[in-house]
mmCIF file of C-alpha atoms and ligand atoms in Angstrom:
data_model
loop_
_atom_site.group_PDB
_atom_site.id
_atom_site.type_symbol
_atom_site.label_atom_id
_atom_site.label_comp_id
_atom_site.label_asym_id
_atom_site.label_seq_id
_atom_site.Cartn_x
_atom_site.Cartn_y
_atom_site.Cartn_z
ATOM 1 C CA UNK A 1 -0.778 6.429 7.263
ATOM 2 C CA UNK A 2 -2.640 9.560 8.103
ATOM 3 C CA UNK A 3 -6.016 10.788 7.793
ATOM 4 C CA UNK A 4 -8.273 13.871 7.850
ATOM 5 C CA UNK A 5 -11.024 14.263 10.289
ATOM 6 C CA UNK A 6 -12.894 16.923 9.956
ATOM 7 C CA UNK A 7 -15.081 18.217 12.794
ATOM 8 C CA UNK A 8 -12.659 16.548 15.110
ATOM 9 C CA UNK A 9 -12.858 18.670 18.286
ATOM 10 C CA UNK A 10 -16.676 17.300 18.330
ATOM 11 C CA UNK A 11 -18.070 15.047 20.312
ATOM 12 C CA UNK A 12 -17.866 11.818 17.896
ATOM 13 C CA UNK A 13 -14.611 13.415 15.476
ATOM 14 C CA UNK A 14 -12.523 13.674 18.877
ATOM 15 C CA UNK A 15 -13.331 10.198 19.888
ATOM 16 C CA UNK A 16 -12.673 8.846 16.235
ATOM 17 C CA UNK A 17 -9.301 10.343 16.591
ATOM 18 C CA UNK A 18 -8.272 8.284 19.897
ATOM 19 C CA UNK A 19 -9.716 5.396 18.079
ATOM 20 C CA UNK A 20 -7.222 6.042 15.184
ATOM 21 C CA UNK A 21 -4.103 7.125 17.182
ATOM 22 C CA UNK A 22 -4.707 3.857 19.002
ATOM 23 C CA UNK A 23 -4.289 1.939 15.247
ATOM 24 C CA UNK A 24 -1.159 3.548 15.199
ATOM 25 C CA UNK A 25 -2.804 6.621 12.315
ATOM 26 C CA UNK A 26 -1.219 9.776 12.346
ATOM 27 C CA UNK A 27 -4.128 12.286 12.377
ATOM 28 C CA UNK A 28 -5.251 15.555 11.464
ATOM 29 C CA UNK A 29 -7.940 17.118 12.868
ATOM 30 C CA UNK A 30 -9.768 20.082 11.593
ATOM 31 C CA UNK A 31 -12.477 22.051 13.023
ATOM 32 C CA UNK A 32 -13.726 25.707 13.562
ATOM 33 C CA UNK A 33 -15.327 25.019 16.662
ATOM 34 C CA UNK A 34 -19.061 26.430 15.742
ATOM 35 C CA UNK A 35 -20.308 23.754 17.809
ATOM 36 C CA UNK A 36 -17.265 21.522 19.367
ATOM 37 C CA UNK A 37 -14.960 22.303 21.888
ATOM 38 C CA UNK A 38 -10.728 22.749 22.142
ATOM 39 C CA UNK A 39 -11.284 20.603 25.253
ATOM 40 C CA UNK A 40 -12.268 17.173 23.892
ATOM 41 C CA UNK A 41 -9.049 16.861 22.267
ATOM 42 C CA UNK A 42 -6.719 18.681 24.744
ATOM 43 C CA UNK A 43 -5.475 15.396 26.017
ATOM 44 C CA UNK A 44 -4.001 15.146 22.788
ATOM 45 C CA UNK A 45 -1.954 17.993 22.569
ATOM 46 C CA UNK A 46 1.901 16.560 23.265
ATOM 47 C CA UNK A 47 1.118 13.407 21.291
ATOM 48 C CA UNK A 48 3.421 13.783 18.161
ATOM 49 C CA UNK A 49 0.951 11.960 15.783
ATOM 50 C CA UNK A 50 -1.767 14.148 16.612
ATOM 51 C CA UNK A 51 -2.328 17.602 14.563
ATOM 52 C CA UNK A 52 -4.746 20.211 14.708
ATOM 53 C CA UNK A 53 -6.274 23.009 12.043
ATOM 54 C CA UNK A 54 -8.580 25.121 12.857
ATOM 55 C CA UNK A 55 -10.562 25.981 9.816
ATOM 56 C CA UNK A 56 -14.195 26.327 8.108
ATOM 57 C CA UNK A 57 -13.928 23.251 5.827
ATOM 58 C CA UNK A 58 -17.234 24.439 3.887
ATOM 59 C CA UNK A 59 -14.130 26.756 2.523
ATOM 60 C CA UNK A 60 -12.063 25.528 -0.204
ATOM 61 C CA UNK A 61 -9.466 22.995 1.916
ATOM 62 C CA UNK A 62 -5.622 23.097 1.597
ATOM 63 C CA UNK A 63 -3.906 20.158 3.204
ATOM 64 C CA UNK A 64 -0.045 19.519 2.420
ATOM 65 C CA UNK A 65 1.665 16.172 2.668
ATOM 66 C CA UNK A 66 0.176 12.513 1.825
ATOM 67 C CA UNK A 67 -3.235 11.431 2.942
ATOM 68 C CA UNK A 68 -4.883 8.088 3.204
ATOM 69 C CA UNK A 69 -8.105 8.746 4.844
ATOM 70 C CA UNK A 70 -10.793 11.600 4.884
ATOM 71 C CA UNK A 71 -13.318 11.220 7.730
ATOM 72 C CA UNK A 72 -15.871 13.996 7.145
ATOM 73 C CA UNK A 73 -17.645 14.195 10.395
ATOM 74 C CA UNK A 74 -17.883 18.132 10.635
ATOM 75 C CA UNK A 75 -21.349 19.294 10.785
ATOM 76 C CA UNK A 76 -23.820 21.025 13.946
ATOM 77 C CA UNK A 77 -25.473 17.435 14.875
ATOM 78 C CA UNK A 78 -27.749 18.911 18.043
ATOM 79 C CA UNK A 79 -31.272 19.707 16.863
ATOM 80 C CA UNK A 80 -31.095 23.269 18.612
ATOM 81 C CA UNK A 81 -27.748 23.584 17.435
ATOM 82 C CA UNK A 82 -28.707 23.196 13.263
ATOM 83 C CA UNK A 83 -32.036 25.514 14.011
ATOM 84 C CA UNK A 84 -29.834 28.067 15.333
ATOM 85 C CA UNK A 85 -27.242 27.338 12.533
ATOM 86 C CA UNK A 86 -29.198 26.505 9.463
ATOM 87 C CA UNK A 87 -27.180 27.754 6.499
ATOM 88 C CA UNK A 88 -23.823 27.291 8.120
ATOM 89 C CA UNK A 89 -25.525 23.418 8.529
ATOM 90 C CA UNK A 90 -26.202 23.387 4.726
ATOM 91 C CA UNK A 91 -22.807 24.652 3.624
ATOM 92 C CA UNK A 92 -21.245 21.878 5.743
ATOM 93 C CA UNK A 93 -23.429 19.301 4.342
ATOM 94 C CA UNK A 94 -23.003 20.580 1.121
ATOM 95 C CA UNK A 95 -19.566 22.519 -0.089
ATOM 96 C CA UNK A 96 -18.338 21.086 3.011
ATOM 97 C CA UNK A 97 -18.820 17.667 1.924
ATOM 98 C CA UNK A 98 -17.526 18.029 -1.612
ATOM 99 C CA UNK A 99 -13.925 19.777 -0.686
ATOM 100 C CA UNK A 100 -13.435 17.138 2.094
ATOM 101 C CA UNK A 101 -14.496 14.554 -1.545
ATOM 102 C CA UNK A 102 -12.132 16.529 -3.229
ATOM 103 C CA UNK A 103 -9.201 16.190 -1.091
ATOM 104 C CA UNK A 104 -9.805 12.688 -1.091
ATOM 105 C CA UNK A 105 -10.009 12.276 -4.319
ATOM 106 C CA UNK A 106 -7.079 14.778 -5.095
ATOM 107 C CA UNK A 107 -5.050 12.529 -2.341
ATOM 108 C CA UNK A 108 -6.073 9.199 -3.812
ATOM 109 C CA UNK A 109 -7.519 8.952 -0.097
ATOM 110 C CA UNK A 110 -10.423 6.516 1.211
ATOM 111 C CA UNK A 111 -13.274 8.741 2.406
ATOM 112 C CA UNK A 112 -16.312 8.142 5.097
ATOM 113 C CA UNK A 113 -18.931 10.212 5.589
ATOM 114 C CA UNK A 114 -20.804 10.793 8.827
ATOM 115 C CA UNK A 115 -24.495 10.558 7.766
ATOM 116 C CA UNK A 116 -27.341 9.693 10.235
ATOM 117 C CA UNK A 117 -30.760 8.075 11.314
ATOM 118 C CA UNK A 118 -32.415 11.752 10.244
ATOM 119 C CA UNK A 119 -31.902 10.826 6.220
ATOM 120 C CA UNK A 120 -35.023 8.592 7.165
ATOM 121 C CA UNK A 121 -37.309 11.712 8.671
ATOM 122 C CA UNK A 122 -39.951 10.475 10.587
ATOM 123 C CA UNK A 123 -40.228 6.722 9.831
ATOM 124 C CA UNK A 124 -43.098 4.869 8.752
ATOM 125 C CA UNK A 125 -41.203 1.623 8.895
ATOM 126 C CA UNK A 126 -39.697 -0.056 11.822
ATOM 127 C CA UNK A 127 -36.505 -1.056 12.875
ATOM 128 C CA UNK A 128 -35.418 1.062 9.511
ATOM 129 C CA UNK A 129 -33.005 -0.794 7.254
ATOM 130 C CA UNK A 130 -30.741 0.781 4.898
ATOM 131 C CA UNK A 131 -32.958 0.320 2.157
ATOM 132 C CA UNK A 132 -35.663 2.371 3.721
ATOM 133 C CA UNK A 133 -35.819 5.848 1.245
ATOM 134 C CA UNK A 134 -37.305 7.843 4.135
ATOM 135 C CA UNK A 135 -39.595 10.279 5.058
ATOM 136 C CA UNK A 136 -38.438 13.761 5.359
ATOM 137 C CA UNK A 137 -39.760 17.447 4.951
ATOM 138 C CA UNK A 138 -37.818 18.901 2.738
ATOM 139 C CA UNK A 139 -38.649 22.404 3.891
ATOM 140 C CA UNK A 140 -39.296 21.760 7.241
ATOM 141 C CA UNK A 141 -37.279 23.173 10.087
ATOM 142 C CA UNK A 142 -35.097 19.799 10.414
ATOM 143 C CA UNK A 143 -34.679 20.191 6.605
ATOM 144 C CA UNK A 144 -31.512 21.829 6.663
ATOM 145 C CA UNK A 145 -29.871 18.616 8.545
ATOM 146 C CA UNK A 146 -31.971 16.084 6.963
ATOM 147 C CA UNK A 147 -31.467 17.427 3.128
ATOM 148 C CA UNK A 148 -28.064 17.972 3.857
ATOM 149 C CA UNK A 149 -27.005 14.681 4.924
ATOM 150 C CA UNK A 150 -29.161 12.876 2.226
ATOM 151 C CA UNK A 151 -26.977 15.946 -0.616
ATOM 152 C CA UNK A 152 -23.908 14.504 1.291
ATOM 153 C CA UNK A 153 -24.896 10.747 0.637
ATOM 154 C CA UNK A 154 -26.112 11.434 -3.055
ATOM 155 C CA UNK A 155 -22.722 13.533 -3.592
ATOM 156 C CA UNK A 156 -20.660 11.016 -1.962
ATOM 157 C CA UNK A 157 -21.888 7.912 -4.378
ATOM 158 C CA UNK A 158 -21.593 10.699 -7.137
ATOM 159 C CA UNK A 159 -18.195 10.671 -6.352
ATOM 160 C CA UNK A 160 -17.973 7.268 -6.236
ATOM 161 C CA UNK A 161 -19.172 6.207 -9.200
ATOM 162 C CA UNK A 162 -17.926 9.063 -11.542
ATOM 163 C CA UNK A 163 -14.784 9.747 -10.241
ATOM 164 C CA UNK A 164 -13.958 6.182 -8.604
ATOM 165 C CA UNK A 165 -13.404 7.817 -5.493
ATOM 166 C CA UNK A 166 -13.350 4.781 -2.459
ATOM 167 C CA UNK A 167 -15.971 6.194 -0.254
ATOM 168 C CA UNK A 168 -18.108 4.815 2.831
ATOM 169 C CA UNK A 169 -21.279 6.007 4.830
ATOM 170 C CA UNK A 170 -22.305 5.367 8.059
ATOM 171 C CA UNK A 171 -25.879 6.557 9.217
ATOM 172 C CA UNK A 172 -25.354 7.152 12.798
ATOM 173 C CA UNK A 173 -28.131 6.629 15.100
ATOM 174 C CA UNK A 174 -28.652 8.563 18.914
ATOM 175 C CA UNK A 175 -25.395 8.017 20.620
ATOM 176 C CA UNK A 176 -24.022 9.375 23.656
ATOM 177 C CA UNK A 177 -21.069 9.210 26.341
ATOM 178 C CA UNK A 178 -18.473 11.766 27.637
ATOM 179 C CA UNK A 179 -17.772 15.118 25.727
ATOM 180 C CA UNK A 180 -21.119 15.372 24.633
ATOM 181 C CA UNK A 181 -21.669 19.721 25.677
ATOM 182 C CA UNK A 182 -23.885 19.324 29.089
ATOM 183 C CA UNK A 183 -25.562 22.431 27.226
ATOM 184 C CA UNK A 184 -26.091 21.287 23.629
ATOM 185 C CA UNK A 185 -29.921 20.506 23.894
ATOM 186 C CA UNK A 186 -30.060 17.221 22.863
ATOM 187 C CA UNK A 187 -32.255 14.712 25.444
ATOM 188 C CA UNK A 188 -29.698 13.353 27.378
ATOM 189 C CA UNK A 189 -27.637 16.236 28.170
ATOM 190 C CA UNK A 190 -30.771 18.308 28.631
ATOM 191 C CA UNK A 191 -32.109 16.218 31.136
ATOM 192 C CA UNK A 192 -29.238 15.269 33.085
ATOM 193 C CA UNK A 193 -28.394 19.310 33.215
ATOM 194 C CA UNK A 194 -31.504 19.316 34.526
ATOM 195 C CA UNK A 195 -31.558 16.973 37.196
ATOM 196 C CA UNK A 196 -28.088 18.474 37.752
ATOM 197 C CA UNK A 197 -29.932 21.911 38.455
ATOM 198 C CA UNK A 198 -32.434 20.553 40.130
ATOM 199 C CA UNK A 199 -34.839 22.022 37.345
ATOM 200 C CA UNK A 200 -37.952 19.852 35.979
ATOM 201 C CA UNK A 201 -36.925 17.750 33.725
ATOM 202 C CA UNK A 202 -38.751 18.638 30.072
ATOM 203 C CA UNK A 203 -40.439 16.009 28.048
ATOM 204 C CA UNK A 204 -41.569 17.086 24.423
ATOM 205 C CA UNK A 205 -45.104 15.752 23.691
ATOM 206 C CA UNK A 206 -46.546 12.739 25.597
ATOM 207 C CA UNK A 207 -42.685 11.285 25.372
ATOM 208 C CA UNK A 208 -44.141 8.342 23.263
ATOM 209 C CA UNK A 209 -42.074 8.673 20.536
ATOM 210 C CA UNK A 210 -38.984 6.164 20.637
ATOM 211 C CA UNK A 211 -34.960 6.644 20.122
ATOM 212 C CA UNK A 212 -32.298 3.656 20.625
ATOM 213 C CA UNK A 213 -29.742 5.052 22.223
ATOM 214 C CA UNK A 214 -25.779 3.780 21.847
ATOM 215 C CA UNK A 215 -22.584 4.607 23.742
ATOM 216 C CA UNK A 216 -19.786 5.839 22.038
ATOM 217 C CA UNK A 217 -17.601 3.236 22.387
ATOM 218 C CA UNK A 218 -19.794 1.037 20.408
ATOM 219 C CA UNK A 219 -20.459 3.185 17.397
ATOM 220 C CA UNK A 220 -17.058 4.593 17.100
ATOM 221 C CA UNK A 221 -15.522 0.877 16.811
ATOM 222 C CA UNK A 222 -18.577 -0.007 14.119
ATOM 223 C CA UNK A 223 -17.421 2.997 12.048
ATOM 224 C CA UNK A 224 -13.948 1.670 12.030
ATOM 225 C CA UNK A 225 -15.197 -1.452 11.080
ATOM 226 C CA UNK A 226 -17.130 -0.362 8.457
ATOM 227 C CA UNK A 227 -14.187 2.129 7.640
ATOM 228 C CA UNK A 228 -11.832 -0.914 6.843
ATOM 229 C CA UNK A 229 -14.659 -2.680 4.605
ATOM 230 C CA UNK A 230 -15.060 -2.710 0.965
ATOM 231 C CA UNK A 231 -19.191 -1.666 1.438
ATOM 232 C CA UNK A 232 -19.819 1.457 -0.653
ATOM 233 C CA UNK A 233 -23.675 1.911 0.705
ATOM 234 C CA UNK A 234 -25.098 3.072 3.168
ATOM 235 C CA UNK A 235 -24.834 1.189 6.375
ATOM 236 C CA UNK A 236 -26.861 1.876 10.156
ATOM 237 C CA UNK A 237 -25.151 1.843 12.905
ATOM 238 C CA UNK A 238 -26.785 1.999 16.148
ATOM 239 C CA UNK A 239 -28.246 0.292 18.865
ATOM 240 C CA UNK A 240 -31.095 -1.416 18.475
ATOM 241 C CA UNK A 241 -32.528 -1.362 22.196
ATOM 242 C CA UNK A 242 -35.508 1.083 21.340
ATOM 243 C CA UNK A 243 -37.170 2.925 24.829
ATOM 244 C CA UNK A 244 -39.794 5.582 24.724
ATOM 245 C CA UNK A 245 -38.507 9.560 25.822
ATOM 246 C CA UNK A 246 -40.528 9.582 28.723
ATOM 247 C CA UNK A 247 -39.131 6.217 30.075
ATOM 248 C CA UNK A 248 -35.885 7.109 29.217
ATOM 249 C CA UNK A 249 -36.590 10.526 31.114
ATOM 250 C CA UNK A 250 -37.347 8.155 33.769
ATOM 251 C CA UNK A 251 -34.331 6.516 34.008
ATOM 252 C CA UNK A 252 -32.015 9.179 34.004
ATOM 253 C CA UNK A 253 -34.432 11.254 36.845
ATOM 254 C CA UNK A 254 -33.605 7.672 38.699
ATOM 255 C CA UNK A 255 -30.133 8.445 39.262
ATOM 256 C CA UNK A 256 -30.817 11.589 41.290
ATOM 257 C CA UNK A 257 -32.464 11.131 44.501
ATOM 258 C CA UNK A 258 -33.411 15.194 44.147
ATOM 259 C CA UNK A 259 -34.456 15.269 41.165
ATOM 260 C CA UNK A 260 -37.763 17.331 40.119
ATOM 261 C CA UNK A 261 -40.398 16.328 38.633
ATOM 262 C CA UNK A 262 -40.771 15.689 34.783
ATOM 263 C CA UNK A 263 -42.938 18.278 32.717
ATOM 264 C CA UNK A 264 -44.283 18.120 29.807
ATOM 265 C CA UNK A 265 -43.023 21.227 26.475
ATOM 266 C CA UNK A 266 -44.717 20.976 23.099
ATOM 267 C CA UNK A 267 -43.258 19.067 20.525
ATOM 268 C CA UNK A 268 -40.456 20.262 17.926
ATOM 269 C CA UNK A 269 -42.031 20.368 14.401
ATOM 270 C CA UNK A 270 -41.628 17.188 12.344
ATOM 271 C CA UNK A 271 -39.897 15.292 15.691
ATOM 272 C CA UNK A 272 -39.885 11.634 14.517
ATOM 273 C CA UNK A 273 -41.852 9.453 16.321
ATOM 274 C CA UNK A 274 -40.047 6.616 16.257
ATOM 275 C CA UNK A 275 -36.361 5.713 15.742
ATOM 276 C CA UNK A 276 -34.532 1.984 15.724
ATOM 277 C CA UNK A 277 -31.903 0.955 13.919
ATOM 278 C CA UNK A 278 -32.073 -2.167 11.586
ATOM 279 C CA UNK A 279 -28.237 -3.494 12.247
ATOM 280 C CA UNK A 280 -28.599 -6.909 10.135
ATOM 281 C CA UNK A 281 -25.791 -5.691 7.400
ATOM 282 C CA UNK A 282 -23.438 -4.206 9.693
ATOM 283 C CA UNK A 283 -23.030 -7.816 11.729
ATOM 284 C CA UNK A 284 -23.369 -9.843 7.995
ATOM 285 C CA UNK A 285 -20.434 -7.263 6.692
ATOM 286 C CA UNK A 286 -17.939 -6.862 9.380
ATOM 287 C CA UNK A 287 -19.489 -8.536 12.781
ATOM 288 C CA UNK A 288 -20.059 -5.721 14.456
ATOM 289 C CA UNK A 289 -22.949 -5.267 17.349
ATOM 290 C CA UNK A 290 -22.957 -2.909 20.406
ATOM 291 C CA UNK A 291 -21.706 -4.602 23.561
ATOM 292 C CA UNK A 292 -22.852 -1.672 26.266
ATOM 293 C CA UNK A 293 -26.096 -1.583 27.896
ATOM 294 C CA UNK A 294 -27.790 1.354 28.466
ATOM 295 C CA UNK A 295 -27.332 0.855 32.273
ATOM 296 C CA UNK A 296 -23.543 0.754 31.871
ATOM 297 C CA UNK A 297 -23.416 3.474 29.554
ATOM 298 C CA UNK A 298 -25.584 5.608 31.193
ATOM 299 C CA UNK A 299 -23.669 4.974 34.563
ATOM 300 C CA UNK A 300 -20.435 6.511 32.925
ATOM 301 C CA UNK A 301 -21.928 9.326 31.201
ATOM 302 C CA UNK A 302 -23.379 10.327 33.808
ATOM 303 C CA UNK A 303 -20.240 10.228 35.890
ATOM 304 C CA UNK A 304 -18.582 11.993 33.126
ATOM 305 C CA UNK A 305 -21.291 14.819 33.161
ATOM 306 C CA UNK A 306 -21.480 15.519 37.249
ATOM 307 C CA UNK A 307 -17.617 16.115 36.924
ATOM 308 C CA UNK A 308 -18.160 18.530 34.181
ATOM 309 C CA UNK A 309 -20.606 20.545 36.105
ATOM 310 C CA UNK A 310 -18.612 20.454 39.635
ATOM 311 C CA UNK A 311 -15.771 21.905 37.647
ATOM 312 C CA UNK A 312 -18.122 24.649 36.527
ATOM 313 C CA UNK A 313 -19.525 25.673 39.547
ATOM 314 C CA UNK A 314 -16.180 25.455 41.134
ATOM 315 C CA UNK A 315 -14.536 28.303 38.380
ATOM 316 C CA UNK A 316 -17.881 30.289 38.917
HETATM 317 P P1 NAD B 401 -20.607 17.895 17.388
HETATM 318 O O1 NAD B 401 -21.370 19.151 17.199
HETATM 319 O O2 NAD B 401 -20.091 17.573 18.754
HETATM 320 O O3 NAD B 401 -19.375 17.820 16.400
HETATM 321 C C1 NAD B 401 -19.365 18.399 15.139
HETATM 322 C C2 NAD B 401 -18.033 19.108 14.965
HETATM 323 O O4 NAD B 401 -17.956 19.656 13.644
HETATM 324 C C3 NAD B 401 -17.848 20.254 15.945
HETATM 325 O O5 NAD B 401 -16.586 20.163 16.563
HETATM 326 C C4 NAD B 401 -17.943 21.491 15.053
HETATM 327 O O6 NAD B 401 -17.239 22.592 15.569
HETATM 328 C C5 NAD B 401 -17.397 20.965 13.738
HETATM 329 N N1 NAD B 401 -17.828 21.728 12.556
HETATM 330 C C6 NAD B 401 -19.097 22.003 12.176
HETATM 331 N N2 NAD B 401 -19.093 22.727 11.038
HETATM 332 C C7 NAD B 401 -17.781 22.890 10.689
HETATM 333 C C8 NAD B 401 -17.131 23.537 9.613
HETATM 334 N N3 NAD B 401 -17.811 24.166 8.648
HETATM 335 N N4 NAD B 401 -15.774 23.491 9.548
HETATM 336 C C9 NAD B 401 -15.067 22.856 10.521
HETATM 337 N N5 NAD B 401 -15.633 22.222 11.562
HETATM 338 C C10 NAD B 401 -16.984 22.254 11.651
HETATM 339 O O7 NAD B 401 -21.556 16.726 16.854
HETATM 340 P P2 NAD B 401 -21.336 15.143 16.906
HETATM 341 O O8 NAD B 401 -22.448 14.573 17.669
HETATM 342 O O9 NAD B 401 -19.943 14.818 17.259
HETATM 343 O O10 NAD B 401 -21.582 14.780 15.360
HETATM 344 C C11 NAD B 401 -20.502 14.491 14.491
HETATM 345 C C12 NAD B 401 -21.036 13.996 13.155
HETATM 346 O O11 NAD B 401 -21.825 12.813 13.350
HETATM 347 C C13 NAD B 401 -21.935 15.011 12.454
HETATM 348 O O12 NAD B 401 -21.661 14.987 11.071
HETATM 349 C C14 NAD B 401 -23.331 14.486 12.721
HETATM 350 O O13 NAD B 401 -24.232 14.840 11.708
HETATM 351 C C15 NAD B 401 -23.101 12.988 12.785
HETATM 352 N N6 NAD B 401 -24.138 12.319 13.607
HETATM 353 C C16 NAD B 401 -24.076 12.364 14.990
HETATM 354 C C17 NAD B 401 -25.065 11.736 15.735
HETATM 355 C C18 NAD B 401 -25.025 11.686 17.244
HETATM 356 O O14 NAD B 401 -25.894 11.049 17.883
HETATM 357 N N7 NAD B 401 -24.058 12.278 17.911
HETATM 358 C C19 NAD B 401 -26.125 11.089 15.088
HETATM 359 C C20 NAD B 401 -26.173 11.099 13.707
HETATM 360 C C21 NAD B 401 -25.154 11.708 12.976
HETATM 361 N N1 UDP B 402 -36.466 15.698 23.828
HETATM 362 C C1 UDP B 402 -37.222 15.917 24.970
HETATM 363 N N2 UDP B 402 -36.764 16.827 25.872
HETATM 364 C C2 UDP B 402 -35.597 17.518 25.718
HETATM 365 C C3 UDP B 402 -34.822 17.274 24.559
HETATM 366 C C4 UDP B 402 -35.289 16.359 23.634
HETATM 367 O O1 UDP B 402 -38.283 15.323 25.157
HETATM 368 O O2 UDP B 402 -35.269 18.326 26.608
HETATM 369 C C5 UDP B 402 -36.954 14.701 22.855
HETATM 370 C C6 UDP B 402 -36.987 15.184 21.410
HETATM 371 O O3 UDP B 402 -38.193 15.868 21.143
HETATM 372 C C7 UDP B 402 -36.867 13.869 20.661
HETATM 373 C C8 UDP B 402 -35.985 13.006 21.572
HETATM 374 O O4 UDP B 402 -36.070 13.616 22.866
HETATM 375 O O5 UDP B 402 -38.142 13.266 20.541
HETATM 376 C C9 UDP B 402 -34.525 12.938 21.134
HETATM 377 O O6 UDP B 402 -34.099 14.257 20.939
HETATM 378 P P1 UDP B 402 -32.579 14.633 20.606
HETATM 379 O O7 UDP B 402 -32.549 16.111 20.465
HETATM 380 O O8 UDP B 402 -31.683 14.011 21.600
HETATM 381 O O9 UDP B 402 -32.259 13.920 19.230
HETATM 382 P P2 UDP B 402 -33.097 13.626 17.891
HETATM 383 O O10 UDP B 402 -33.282 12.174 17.906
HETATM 384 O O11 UDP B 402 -34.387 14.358 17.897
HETATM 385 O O12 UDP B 402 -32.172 14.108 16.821
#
């Protein structure tokens, strides 16, 4: 049994491929590194079941030998990340998505696609359930993630339904844990670099809009889950434990005695304002719910990121 991930020297692809090596898959990973890193899967390296590519899969793919799986999870996923890489963003959520269909389908392969919270912009319902359409700005800065993923969803069932193709998608909401980049600009490493720095910590607007934020741990076992179902739609998978920015701000600045003070930066255009996962199907499908609190989570992040930046200042 082995399967494809794309975008597997990422933050979530790297930890999907421990959770598969652990179920005894052999994997390939394959990546070009625009936004991951050669170190989240450098553990891996002597383990004979692990393999690594690096290529652009928004280029035609050519993998030899059998495949039973195709995890496309390659894609910038950091706000500042897809602003500074917007067409490379839409050609991964686009041509990317179809070859990684297309070896699938050419491999008679399962496929899951790593879609997210974003496909509902900024929400007017709350928690949002699957069957929420969304509201997004389709020319908005954000656009070229959030009309991406929802091209990647439509092309996905496309494939599904014309070409009979066995495919999956997970929305993935805010998640978080070790090998996320310290520098990649998303709230939780931004503020614990930060704090880290001892720099204020920055807050965008009042910090009254809301995320609900899950460890890794937790989403990467739903997505297996869900990944061994027979659900073809789209299915949230979060954690439902909704706080707003500034508290969570708050609670991170708690951890460091020295910390400075939190300041307030203006808003990114079209920033949701709210964000909570509606997680009713995933425990009626497979059973799944998170089992880490924020407290706990945050506790080994946080661990995980003061280690990180000791090792940097130590090379510098
Ligand atoms: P990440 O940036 O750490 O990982 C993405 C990986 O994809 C990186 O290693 C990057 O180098 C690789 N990649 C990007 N374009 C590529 C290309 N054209 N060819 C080969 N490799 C390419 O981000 P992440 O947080 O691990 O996100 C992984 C997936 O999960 C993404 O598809 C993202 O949209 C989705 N997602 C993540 C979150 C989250 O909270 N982390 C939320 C919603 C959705
Ligand atoms: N945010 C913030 N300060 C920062 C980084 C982010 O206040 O330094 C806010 C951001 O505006 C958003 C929330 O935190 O409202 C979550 O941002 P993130 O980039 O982590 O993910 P998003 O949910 O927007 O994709």
């Amino acid at each position: 049994m082995r399967a494809v991930v794309t975008g597997g020297a990422g933050f979530l692809g790297s930890h999907l491929c421990d959770r598969l090596l652990a179920e005894n898959w052999e994997v390939l990973a394959l990546d070009n590194f625009i936004t991951g890193d050669a170190a989240n899967i450098a553990h891996l390296s002597g383990n004979p079941k692990f393999h690594f590519e690096r290529c652009d899969v928004s280029e035609p793919l050519r993998v030899e030998g059998p495949t039973a799986y195709v995890f496309h999870f390659a894609s910038p996923a950091s706000p500042p990340d897809y602003l500074k890489f917007p067409i490379e963003t839409l050609k991964v959520g686009s041509y990317g998505t179809m070859n990684a269909l297309d070896l699938a389908r050419a491999k008679q392969a399962k496929f899951l696609l790593a879609s997210t919270s974003e496909c509902y912009g900024d929400p007017e319902v709350s928690p949002q359930t699957e069957t929420y359409w969304g509201r997004v700005n389709p020319v908005g800065p954000r656009s070229v993630y959030d009309e991406a993923k929802r091209f990647a969803e439509a092309t996905t069932m496309a494939y599904h339904r014309h070409h009979g193709v066995d495919t999956h998608i997970v929305r993935i909401f805010n998640t978080y844990g070790p090998r996320m980049r310290l520098n990649d600009g998303r709230a939780l490493p931004n503020f614990v670099y930060q704090a880290l720095c001892g720099n204020p910590i920055t807050v965008y607007g009042d910090g009254k809009q809301t995320r609900s934020f899950c460890y890794v741990s937790d989403l990467i076992d739903g997505i297996y889950r869900l990944s061994q179902s027979d659900e073809h739609y789209p299915t949230n998978i979060g954690n439902p434990t909704e706080l707003t920015i500034m508290d969570f701000a708050e609670r991170i600045r708690a951890y460091f005695p020295k910390a400075e003070k939190i300041i307030h930066e203006p808003l990114p255009e079209d920033d949701p304002k709210q964000r909570r996962p509606d997680i009713a199907k995933a425990k009626r499908l497979f059973g799944w719910e998170p089992k880490v609190s924020l407290e706990q989570g945050l506790g080994w992040t946080l661990d995980y990121f003061k280690e990180q930046f000791a090792r940097a200042a130590g090379s510098r």
